[in-house]
Amino acid sequence: MRLGAMVGAYGTYIAGPWYADLLLKADLLEIDYKASFAAARASPGSNTLGLRLDTGYRFDLPQRFFLDPEASIGWASTDVDTFALYGASLNPGGGESLRGRVGLRLGANWISNGALIEPFAQAGVWGEFADDNSAVVTDGPLVFAFTDDFDDTWAEVGGGINYFAGDSSLFFKGDALLGGELTGFNLKGGGRLGW
């Protein structure tokens, strides 16, 4: 896959214990299909537009523990150009996803050498509300239609740690997705340097 461009914007709103994060993102890509046993190749364009809102409310518990009920809603729409490969026409068409999540995050925090350290564990349930996506392959008079059979509900469990020192911060997070035939793992890390 060759990257054309990725553009986006995000914002965070905090009002006391309530917070909300909004992300808008567009991926403008070109996909390379090629076979090692033949000279066939194709490079259709693929454009995705997505929007996601994450929100939660923090309840402070005794002994510096906290509990956050969380909710997320995300929408994405992808369009892949029709292309030809091995004499057949492939039309991936457009695909849409609308998914939501409810979950809980439990963590604790303490101060060490002037920095705030915040380990946490979280669990949630995702649901997919959009219809199944499909693709069509045409080879002469033959037409084949394929539809994905994506699990409508799956669980997410994970944990991580946040580190805040002045205006700078670091985070590390890992997740596992489990549901029916769906299994996935995700590791993320990042930081912000303030001056």
PDB file of C-alpha atoms in Angstrom, residues 15-19 55-60 66-71 104-105:
ATOM      1  CA  ALA A  15     -15.431  20.023  32.417  1.00  0.00           C
ATOM      2  CA  GLY A  16     -14.559  18.828  35.908  1.00  0.00           C
ATOM      3  CA  PRO A  17     -14.821  15.018  35.946  1.00  0.00           C
ATOM      4  CA  TRP A  18     -16.427  14.851  32.470  1.00  0.00           C
ATOM      5  CA  TYR A  19     -14.306  14.660  29.327  1.00  0.00           C
ATOM      6  CA  THR A  55     -16.455  10.402  26.352  1.00  0.00           C
ATOM      7  CA  GLY A  56     -16.371   9.475  30.016  1.00  0.00           C
ATOM      8  CA  TYR A  57     -16.933  10.627  33.573  1.00  0.00           C
ATOM      9  CA  ARG A  58     -14.414  10.091  36.386  1.00  0.00           C
ATOM     10  CA  PHE A  59     -15.530   9.039  39.849  1.00  0.00           C
ATOM     11  CA  ASP A  60     -12.850   9.408  42.503  1.00  0.00           C
ATOM     12  CA  PHE A  66     -10.830   6.076  40.236  1.00  0.00           C
ATOM     13  CA  LEU A  67     -13.571   4.582  38.073  1.00  0.00           C
ATOM     14  CA  ASP A  68     -14.490   5.907  34.615  1.00  0.00           C
ATOM     15  CA  PRO A  69     -17.653   4.781  32.809  1.00  0.00           C
ATOM     16  CA  GLU A  70     -16.822   5.308  29.121  1.00  0.00           C
ATOM     17  CA  ALA A  71     -18.692   5.454  25.805  1.00  0.00           C
ATOM     18  CA  LEU A 104     -15.319   0.840  32.393  1.00  0.00           C
ATOM     19  CA  ARG A 105     -11.809   1.917  33.322  1.00  0.00           C
TER      20      ARG A 105
END
